[in-house]
XYZ file of C-alpha atoms in Angstrom:
660
model
C 0.000 0.000 0.000
C 1.359 3.363 -0.974
C 1.758 6.191 1.529
C -0.754 8.225 -0.490
C -3.458 5.499 -0.303
C -2.849 5.114 3.430
C -3.321 8.831 3.924
C -6.652 8.719 2.069
C -8.053 6.105 4.445
C -7.039 7.936 7.592
C -10.092 9.626 9.109
C -10.092 13.411 9.109
C -12.320 14.498 11.979
C -13.572 17.949 12.899
C -14.766 18.625 16.468
C -17.194 21.449 17.209
C -18.046 22.286 20.820
C -21.199 24.316 21.508
C -21.752 26.766 24.377
C -25.553 26.473 23.993
C -25.680 29.928 25.548
C -25.198 29.294 29.246
C -26.765 25.838 29.143
C -23.357 24.221 28.660
C -20.866 27.050 29.101
C -22.091 27.897 32.613
C -20.801 24.560 33.883
C -18.269 23.423 31.246
C -15.083 25.226 30.161
C -15.980 24.924 26.506
C -12.752 26.416 25.105
C -10.724 23.980 27.207
C -12.706 21.068 25.759
C -12.125 22.301 22.208
C -8.406 22.666 22.869
C -8.308 19.168 24.334
C -10.044 17.752 21.266
C -7.177 18.938 19.060
C -4.874 16.489 20.865
C -7.024 13.456 20.021
C -6.120 11.005 17.233
C -7.448 11.819 13.752
C -8.731 15.265 14.766
C -7.759 17.772 12.080
C -9.752 20.722 13.361
C -11.486 21.776 16.562
C -13.277 24.908 17.687
C -16.110 26.200 19.885
C -19.074 28.472 19.158
C -21.937 30.068 21.066
C -24.809 28.380 19.191
C -23.600 25.636 16.866
C -27.168 24.947 15.651
C -27.585 28.541 14.424
C -27.211 29.458 10.771
C -23.777 30.884 11.527
C -22.816 27.727 13.429
C -23.865 25.499 10.541
C -21.878 27.684 8.154
C -18.867 27.397 10.459
C -19.052 23.593 10.262
C -19.480 23.548 6.498
C -16.591 25.982 5.974
C -14.341 23.875 8.202
C -15.245 20.681 6.341
C -14.285 22.254 3.029
C -11.188 24.060 4.288
C -9.714 21.093 6.162
C -11.025 18.345 3.884
C -12.838 16.709 6.792
C -14.627 13.409 6.145
C -16.488 13.145 9.464
C -17.700 15.540 12.151
C -18.290 15.479 15.910
C -20.511 18.102 17.523
C -20.489 18.243 21.318
C -23.738 19.917 22.294
C -27.196 18.524 23.063
C -29.011 15.230 22.507
C -28.842 13.013 19.439
C -32.616 13.205 19.059
C -32.668 16.976 19.085
C -29.860 17.986 16.752
C -28.241 14.979 15.055
C -30.511 15.598 12.048
C -29.446 19.275 11.958
C -25.724 18.570 11.721
C -26.131 15.435 9.584
C -27.977 17.554 7.041
C -25.244 20.188 7.213
C -22.615 17.727 5.970
C -25.087 15.979 3.679
C -25.591 19.287 1.875
C -21.855 19.157 1.087
C -22.193 15.711 -0.492
C -21.025 13.727 2.544
C -22.864 10.718 3.930
C -24.940 12.073 6.869
C -24.043 9.076 9.006
C -20.463 10.307 9.187
C -21.651 12.779 11.801
C -21.413 11.899 15.510
C -23.362 13.712 18.206
C -21.931 13.982 21.734
C -24.409 15.090 24.392
C -22.571 17.250 26.929
C -25.728 19.115 27.946
C -28.334 16.615 29.264
C -25.647 14.096 30.202
C -23.135 16.547 31.676
C -23.732 20.259 32.280
C -27.344 19.814 33.378
C -26.562 16.976 35.792
C -23.196 18.067 37.203
C -22.820 20.800 39.815
C -19.023 21.098 39.757
C -17.431 23.021 36.867
C -14.109 21.232 37.022
C -15.757 17.806 37.118
C -18.158 18.760 34.329
C -15.291 19.939 32.115
C -13.336 16.734 32.729
C -16.421 14.681 31.927
C -16.986 16.632 28.703
C -13.433 15.891 27.604
C -13.913 12.176 28.212
C -17.163 12.179 26.293
C -15.589 14.009 23.365
C -12.687 11.531 23.342
C -15.174 8.659 23.168
C -17.116 10.395 20.401
C -14.000 10.975 18.339
C -12.981 7.308 18.687
C -16.425 6.228 17.544
C -16.427 8.691 14.664
C -13.177 7.172 13.411
C -14.936 3.787 13.141
C -18.069 5.053 11.409
C -19.288 3.516 8.190
C -21.375 5.063 5.451
C -25.023 4.028 5.609
C -27.576 4.547 2.893
C -31.135 5.860 2.882
C -33.779 3.998 0.927
C -37.183 4.999 -0.394
C -39.792 2.418 0.549
C -43.269 2.123 -1.028
C -46.290 2.714 1.208
C -50.032 2.095 1.210
C -51.937 5.322 0.711
C -54.657 4.743 3.258
C -54.950 5.580 6.954
C -56.923 4.165 9.854
C -58.354 6.167 12.734
C -59.227 4.200 15.878
C -61.873 5.968 17.924
C -64.865 8.008 16.753
C -64.958 10.786 19.349
C -64.341 14.410 18.471
C -60.573 13.856 18.111
C -61.004 10.815 15.882
C -63.619 12.582 13.771
C -61.358 15.614 13.303
C -58.392 13.453 12.354
C -60.443 11.380 9.920
C -61.904 14.458 8.250
C -58.527 16.191 7.919
C -56.964 13.102 6.354
C -59.895 12.597 3.991
C -59.762 16.217 2.869
C -56.170 15.606 1.758
C -57.429 12.885 -0.570
C -56.386 10.031 1.703
C -58.817 7.107 2.097
C -59.619 6.575 5.794
C -61.063 3.669 7.757
C -62.664 4.954 10.977
C -63.059 2.243 13.639
C -65.452 2.850 16.553
C -66.348 0.223 19.149
C -69.713 1.776 20.112
C -72.927 1.691 18.082
C -72.492 5.308 16.987
C -69.798 7.930 16.562
C -69.373 11.190 18.469
C -68.013 10.057 21.837
C -68.314 12.019 25.084
C -69.081 15.326 23.382
C -72.520 14.047 22.360
C -73.313 13.475 26.058
C -72.603 17.027 27.205
C -75.318 19.581 27.873
C -73.195 22.694 27.315
C -69.561 23.415 26.479
C -67.361 26.046 28.119
C -66.457 28.889 27.763
C -69.264 29.807 25.357
C -72.056 27.589 26.793
C -72.837 26.346 23.288
C -74.943 23.284 22.521
C -72.419 20.470 21.859
C -74.572 18.703 19.293
C -75.068 21.919 17.317
C -71.281 22.303 17.276
C -70.503 18.680 16.504
C -73.243 17.764 14.045
C -71.575 19.272 10.941
C -68.481 17.197 11.623
C -70.532 14.064 12.343
C -72.498 14.402 9.135
C -69.393 15.338 7.172
C -67.549 12.203 8.271
C -70.517 9.924 7.591
C -71.020 11.279 4.080
C -67.398 11.791 3.036
C -66.484 9.611 0.029
C -62.986 8.994 1.414
C -64.132 7.749 4.840
C -65.402 4.264 5.629
C -67.015 4.176 9.088
C -67.031 0.886 11.004
C -69.051 0.955 14.230
C -69.303 -1.878 16.756
C -65.757 -2.645 15.635
C -62.409 -3.150 17.318
C -58.848 -3.735 16.178
C -57.970 -7.335 17.022
C -54.562 -7.731 15.390
C -51.803 -5.709 13.761
C -48.993 -6.834 11.499
C -46.409 -4.965 9.438
C -44.782 -1.617 9.945
C -45.084 2.053 9.082
C -46.173 2.452 5.497
C -47.535 -1.065 5.232
C -49.613 -2.105 8.231
C -52.126 -4.949 8.020
C -54.893 -4.353 10.564
C -57.485 -6.966 11.476
C -60.799 -5.422 12.525
C -63.581 -7.449 14.138
C -67.128 -6.104 13.803
C -69.926 -7.271 16.077
C -73.350 -7.897 14.495
C -75.879 -5.080 14.784
C -78.729 -7.449 13.769
C -80.125 -4.578 11.701
C -79.168 -4.023 8.066
C -78.240 -0.645 6.590
C -81.643 -0.317 4.895
C -83.046 0.632 8.325
C -84.954 3.902 7.932
C -84.692 4.713 11.652
C -88.493 4.893 11.868
C -88.387 3.511 15.419
C -91.208 0.961 14.999
C -88.966 -1.787 16.391
C -88.373 0.172 19.620
C -92.075 0.997 19.966
C -93.061 -2.674 20.041
C -90.058 -3.951 21.985
C -91.278 -5.046 25.459
C -87.824 -4.850 27.099
C -86.705 -1.635 28.778
C -83.247 -1.148 30.316
C -81.066 1.752 31.455
C -79.504 3.687 28.622
C -75.721 3.616 29.130
C -75.396 6.784 27.051
C -77.561 8.650 29.617
C -75.481 7.461 32.609
C -78.532 6.348 34.555
C -80.793 9.263 33.602
C -82.565 7.597 30.677
C -84.069 4.334 29.515
C -83.995 2.511 26.207
C -85.423 -0.615 24.649
C -83.533 -3.749 23.582
C -84.092 -2.412 20.043
C -82.578 1.050 20.267
C -80.606 4.073 19.137
C -78.634 5.597 22.014
C -79.798 9.153 21.207
C -81.976 10.734 18.506
C -79.115 12.227 16.425
C -76.950 9.070 16.600
C -74.974 8.227 13.470
C -75.111 5.909 11.673
C -78.844 6.446 11.911
C -79.580 2.761 12.295
C -81.137 0.891 15.200
C -79.353 -1.909 17.035
C -80.681 -5.043 18.705
C -79.124 -5.545 22.142
C -78.936 -9.337 22.334
C -77.917 -9.219 26.026
C -81.458 -8.127 26.873
C -83.488 -9.300 23.844
C -86.072 -11.959 24.774
C -86.419 -13.108 21.154
C -90.131 -12.320 20.994
C -89.889 -11.373 17.325
C -92.068 -8.271 17.685
C -89.454 -6.028 16.102
C -89.101 -8.311 13.087
C -92.842 -8.184 12.480
C -93.010 -4.422 13.003
C -90.107 -3.442 10.766
C -91.590 -2.117 7.501
C -88.400 -2.646 5.460
C -87.385 -6.072 6.845
C -84.073 -4.692 8.088
C -83.824 -6.849 11.227
C -81.808 -10.019 10.771
C -80.938 -12.239 13.749
C -78.684 -14.413 11.570
C -76.005 -11.708 11.296
C -72.585 -12.918 12.499
C -69.375 -11.364 13.757
C -67.111 -10.390 10.845
C -63.340 -10.077 10.538
C -61.757 -7.922 7.860
C -58.140 -7.041 7.183
C -57.175 -3.558 5.987
C -53.854 -2.466 4.530
C -52.995 1.028 5.739
C -49.896 3.187 5.740
C -50.477 5.040 9.011
C -52.735 4.785 12.059
C -54.180 7.461 14.334
C -55.233 6.317 17.815
C -58.009 8.491 19.274
C -59.708 6.262 21.810
C -60.252 9.077 24.289
C -60.779 8.753 28.033
C -63.203 7.585 30.679
C -64.590 9.374 33.699
C -62.993 8.145 36.920
C -65.253 5.811 38.938
C -65.383 7.319 42.482
C -66.628 4.094 44.099
C -63.235 3.309 45.641
C -63.280 6.615 47.593
C -65.589 5.163 50.215
C -65.678 8.371 52.269
C -67.720 10.007 49.499
C -70.498 7.357 49.371
C -70.882 7.405 45.611
C -73.406 4.598 45.970
C -75.884 7.145 47.423
C -78.391 8.228 44.723
C -77.832 11.927 45.507
C -74.058 11.690 44.950
C -73.431 11.896 41.204
C -70.571 12.741 38.850
C -70.302 15.670 36.477
C -71.107 13.443 33.497
C -74.277 12.296 35.222
C -75.090 15.941 35.931
C -74.609 16.708 32.213
C -77.197 14.082 31.346
C -79.597 15.230 34.081
C -79.433 18.774 32.710
C -80.254 17.554 29.179
C -83.882 17.958 28.030
C -83.935 14.510 26.391
C -83.547 12.447 29.589
C -85.977 11.254 32.268
C -85.722 14.543 34.166
C -86.432 16.535 30.976
C -83.644 18.883 31.921
C -84.892 19.635 35.442
C -82.330 19.753 38.250
C -83.607 17.342 40.883
C -82.442 14.994 43.584
C -82.318 11.503 42.015
C -83.515 9.974 45.305
C -86.909 11.732 45.428
C -87.218 14.004 42.391
C -87.334 17.177 44.537
C -85.544 20.396 43.670
C -82.288 20.608 45.696
C -81.919 23.582 48.001
C -78.216 23.011 48.627
C -75.744 21.607 46.118
C -72.063 20.888 46.799
C -69.610 20.491 43.897
C -66.431 18.621 44.856
C -63.323 19.043 42.722
C -60.319 16.766 42.160
C -62.100 13.459 42.696
C -59.734 10.774 41.456
C -57.160 13.302 40.285
C -54.401 15.040 42.241
C -54.944 12.163 44.641
C -51.979 9.979 45.592
C -54.226 7.598 47.513
C -55.959 6.397 44.344
C -52.757 6.506 42.313
C -53.631 9.501 40.140
C -51.189 12.290 40.933
C -51.877 14.238 37.750
C -54.265 17.165 37.333
C -56.960 16.491 34.769
C -56.875 20.153 33.871
C -60.478 20.488 32.666
C -62.430 19.649 35.844
C -62.311 23.203 37.211
C -63.863 24.564 34.060
C -66.664 22.018 33.708
C -67.310 22.161 37.457
C -67.689 25.941 37.218
C -69.828 25.558 34.102
C -72.309 23.233 35.797
C -72.338 25.317 39.004
C -73.286 28.344 36.928
C -75.973 26.320 35.169
C -77.535 25.412 38.528
C -77.476 29.000 39.784
C -78.988 30.278 36.539
C -81.863 27.787 36.694
C -82.263 27.658 40.490
C -81.195 31.098 41.773
C -82.497 30.343 45.280
C -80.393 27.180 45.571
C -77.105 27.479 47.465
C -74.147 26.123 45.501
C -70.866 25.385 47.294
C -67.792 24.787 45.146
C -65.039 22.916 47.054
C -61.659 23.085 45.353
C -57.924 22.663 45.977
C -56.837 25.267 43.422
C -58.790 26.929 40.643
C -57.024 26.255 37.344
C -58.284 28.133 34.303
C -55.519 28.018 31.675
C -56.925 29.179 28.361
C -58.257 32.190 26.546
C -61.527 33.434 28.112
C -61.417 30.765 30.846
C -60.430 33.109 33.701
C -63.137 35.550 32.626
C -65.627 32.659 32.707
C -64.572 31.901 36.283
C -64.915 35.516 37.359
C -68.430 35.672 35.938
C -69.275 32.541 37.942
C -68.089 34.242 41.146
C -70.672 36.967 40.595
C -73.580 34.512 40.418
C -73.469 33.771 44.141
C -71.597 30.462 44.048
C -69.699 30.028 47.322
C -66.143 28.943 46.623
C -64.464 27.033 49.480
C -60.772 26.236 49.190
C -60.632 22.743 50.597
C -61.299 19.134 49.713
C -64.123 17.529 51.752
C -62.909 14.856 54.135
C -66.209 12.988 54.017
C -69.714 12.955 52.577
C -72.014 11.062 54.914
C -75.751 10.379 54.681
C -77.448 12.046 57.660
C -79.289 9.340 59.654
C -81.771 11.934 60.955
C -82.758 13.406 57.594
C -82.520 12.651 53.894
C -79.581 15.016 53.445
C -75.843 14.497 53.012
C -73.330 15.911 55.500
C -70.296 17.356 53.752
C -67.327 18.010 56.064
C -64.818 20.451 54.637
C -62.360 23.044 55.967
C -61.757 26.319 54.164
C -57.948 26.389 54.188
C -57.890 30.126 53.440
C -59.747 31.076 56.634
C -59.152 27.846 58.588
C -62.908 27.590 59.049
C -64.492 24.140 59.297
C -67.859 23.664 57.582
C -70.529 21.014 57.943
C -72.786 21.511 54.937
C -76.178 19.807 54.841
C -76.471 19.064 51.128
C -79.346 17.807 49.023
C -77.159 16.954 46.059
C -73.402 16.407 45.702
C -71.697 16.511 42.303
C -68.226 14.960 42.077
C -65.842 16.336 39.455
C -64.286 12.984 38.640
C -60.992 13.057 36.761
C -60.195 11.709 33.320
C -58.568 8.277 33.182
C -57.507 6.016 30.286
C -60.361 3.987 28.795
C -60.832 0.437 30.022
C -59.345 -2.004 27.586
C -56.716 0.370 26.277
C -53.961 -1.762 27.764
C -55.077 -4.657 25.561
C -55.366 -2.471 22.463
C -52.055 -0.755 23.209
C -50.425 -4.166 23.438
C -51.787 -5.160 20.032
C -50.518 -1.906 18.546
C -47.151 -2.190 20.277
C -47.486 1.170 22.044
C -45.718 2.230 25.205
C -47.882 3.720 27.939
C -47.092 6.343 30.557
C -47.307 5.294 34.202
C -50.722 6.945 34.369
C -51.952 4.514 31.682
C -52.314 6.961 28.790
C -50.448 6.343 25.524
C -46.853 7.546 25.741
C -45.902 10.210 23.229
C -42.555 10.145 21.422
C -41.452 13.450 22.966
C -43.569 15.526 25.312
C -42.639 18.786 23.560
C -41.289 17.991 20.100
C -43.326 14.876 19.326
C -46.633 15.072 21.221
C -48.654 13.405 18.439
C -46.152 10.654 17.631
C -46.439 7.408 19.525
C -43.599 5.133 20.540
C -44.098 3.188 17.294
C -43.333 4.629 13.887
C -46.424 5.188 11.767
C -48.858 5.309 14.704
C -49.967 8.719 15.929
C -51.956 9.925 18.936
C -54.936 12.258 18.876
C -56.804 13.777 21.798
C -57.204 12.560 25.363
C -55.612 9.150 24.857
C -52.269 10.971 25.145
C -53.408 12.718 28.360
C -56.354 14.748 29.693
C -57.536 17.480 27.321
C -60.611 19.604 26.803
C -62.441 19.713 23.492
C -60.452 22.614 22.082
C -57.155 20.962 22.912
C -58.341 17.594 21.582
C -59.372 19.063 18.255
C -56.050 20.882 17.879
C -54.104 17.774 18.870
C -56.084 15.688 16.392
C -55.285 18.128 13.599
C -51.603 17.738 14.365
C -51.900 13.954 14.406
C -53.706 13.944 11.069
C -51.043 16.173 9.546
C -48.249 13.915 10.800
C -50.054 10.781 9.620
C -50.666 12.310 6.206
C -47.109 13.422 5.477
C -45.664 10.090 4.288
C -48.897 9.182 2.502
C -48.973 12.432 0.543
C -45.273 12.097 -0.287
C -45.905 8.570 -1.525
C -42.895 6.854 -0.013
C -40.901 6.447 3.178
C -37.327 7.564 3.577
C -35.655 5.057 5.828
C -32.145 5.359 7.197
C -30.527 1.977 6.983
C -28.707 2.182 10.302
C -30.670 -0.920 11.188
C -29.886 -4.445 12.325
C -27.960 -6.637 9.906
C -27.403 -10.402 10.152
C -24.194 -12.225 9.189
C -25.586 -15.379 7.562
C -22.333 -17.247 8.066
C -22.501 -16.790 11.831
C -26.262 -17.179 12.219
C -27.401 -20.549 13.647
C -31.115 -19.820 13.146
C -31.804 -20.136 16.866
C -34.390 -17.349 16.430
C -33.452 -15.701 19.725
C -33.420 -12.347 17.921
C -37.011 -12.848 16.766
C -38.140 -13.621 20.297
C -36.341 -10.554 21.625
C -37.369 -7.930 19.071
C -40.013 -5.788 20.830
C -41.732 -4.637 17.643
C -41.631 -7.760 15.488
C -39.150 -6.356 12.980
C -37.373 -9.698 12.526
C -39.160 -12.580 10.809
C -38.297 -16.021 9.483
C -37.162 -15.753 5.867
C -37.729 -18.158 3.016
C -34.387 -19.846 3.696
C -35.368 -20.536 7.289
C -33.051 -17.891 8.696
C -34.157 -14.713 10.450
C -34.552 -11.673 8.221
C -34.680 -8.039 9.333
C -37.521 -5.843 8.079
C -35.548 -2.639 7.584
C -38.708 -0.554 7.409
C -39.802 -1.705 10.859
C -36.434 -1.908 12.633
C -35.893 0.963 15.078
C -32.237 0.133 15.766
C -32.980 -0.383 19.449
C -30.322 -3.110 19.666
C -32.373 -5.483 21.834
C -31.580 -8.320 19.443
C -27.797 -7.921 19.687
C -27.159 -9.307 23.192
C -29.693 -12.082 22.567
C -27.635 -13.525 19.699
C -25.306 -16.251 21.041
C -22.873 -15.996 18.118
C -22.744 -12.249 17.564
C -24.281 -12.671 14.130
C -26.635 -9.707 14.439
C -25.263 -6.186 14.721
C -26.577 -2.663 14.279
C -24.931 -0.649 11.535
C -22.747 2.036 13.154
C -23.329 0.391 16.542
C -21.204 -2.682 15.848
C -19.174 -4.214 18.649
C -15.905 -2.892 17.274
C -17.322 0.625 17.106
C -18.667 0.511 20.650
C -15.452 -1.076 21.918
C -13.439 1.775 20.418
C -15.732 4.285 22.107
C -15.503 2.624 25.519
C -11.720 2.182 25.271
C -11.274 5.849 24.472
C -13.510 6.795 27.371
C -11.488 4.693 29.799
C -8.176 5.952 28.417
C -9.285 9.558 28.778
C -10.442 8.907 32.327
C -7.142 7.270 33.206
C -5.140 10.077 31.652
C -7.145 12.597 33.615
C -6.630 10.747 36.868
C -10.296 9.849 37.199
C -11.358 6.882 39.264
C -14.859 6.801 37.726
């Protein structure tokens, strides 16, 4: 080998150390780190700069690459997730392979977690030494364009799911909307009013409901659930199971079947404040506008079959399974109201202790009370009402530390509603803190204060039925005045928090989604990726990512739809091939990698050996330690590359006299 050829193969590395304003420079001697980097093997250039991610910083890197003929770069600044793409693009624009850039995180992993400047500077030097050693071992990795299926699926037909489906459809993308209930619309259809404008929810929602049902690009599947998922972003195969409605689509919604049905049960949609028949629609505006036969309560009398003028009822209908190919998925399965039963001190089993959602239905003119505010126990008008906030939220004892964020507003809304309709009724509002974040929300609260509602800063310790009367004794202390109160209430309304829907754990498992400790779906990044899930190609919309009001849910859903549409509109996926790769000569086909892969990206190939699906692989590396022969490696995370990095780290520590 000639000396000239040897010189060509020697890495030429540039090191760029960022101040990140004071984020790094306040704790790390940045200039010292840059000077140290110049002493490292293969480093041809090193410097520091205030904001390396700025336009001037990028230009500095590009100028240095050209001037010093650099073939790889190391930037010591923030996290790989945040700015690797920025600097990789900077060298890619010069014609270099973007994977020849190495990111060293001396902010989150050093300056932000170290309180000694000297120690932080020494640590930064060690990290830069390791990064330089790894950069010297880097290999060029390609990017491939993968074909995708131009269709999306939205799971959940509440306001967030409807918004996402409509936005996708309007971009020309076919959408399959999957809803497990008999109709679409979700919780918003159950509300009596919405804050801060006190609008009718159905008047607000109906245009969207009708638009989704009639849109040529949207196929709506009710009574349906996702039962299996295969594939990866761009090419998912989703199995959907649909329960029989026992009524065909030629139903005219005339209601004759319900009129003759002899079975009457509580209407779940009314939360105990309405009744329905075994042949039913949950509410008059329900879509699809088709009745359903509830076989749990049907006595098979056949009256509905005889009464139906269009012969739409068919008891022979069976459960159906269909498989859909889609490119992206939006999960919008919403939330549930917390069940206060486990807080025994509040006696939720008492008929005059209800939740806000039950109050919404009581206030509605279509229920048994016809919109009148009454005590459920005896139908009398309550003279004293107590609203209790933070039930099942901000409560360590029930395991929900988080603030639902919307309870204050809907508690205030319903308190105002009571005072407006029953001005002589006393309304006590017991709260921990009033939280009104949002435009016009604080003004809404101030208007409520003027209606005569008595706000008490304190959470009731107990709600006990009075053995001497038919009232409820609410014990609470006003923590502002240190005054104890014993309120004799006729009606207590609990502002129960928002919790993940039952069954989401099972669905999340099928979809391969991570969940937060609170049970909601875990977003990719709380600030920079709030609509992305933990799995590529699956996006989150609305309250399934965490408690939200309607406005926030709609906005979140729009973002999810936009993110889900991007690859479908583009028509292909760009996939970096820094994925797992298998050495066939070393592979013994033990399939340990397949068992270990958390997202099913490795399958058995035609030759009987494991094969990596590059489109699905997330380069997590879980398969690598599982392989007994070292046959599977991650490109640019190979053993030799990691060994070089660790050796450099240890050498730098030893040279610096560190015992770490």
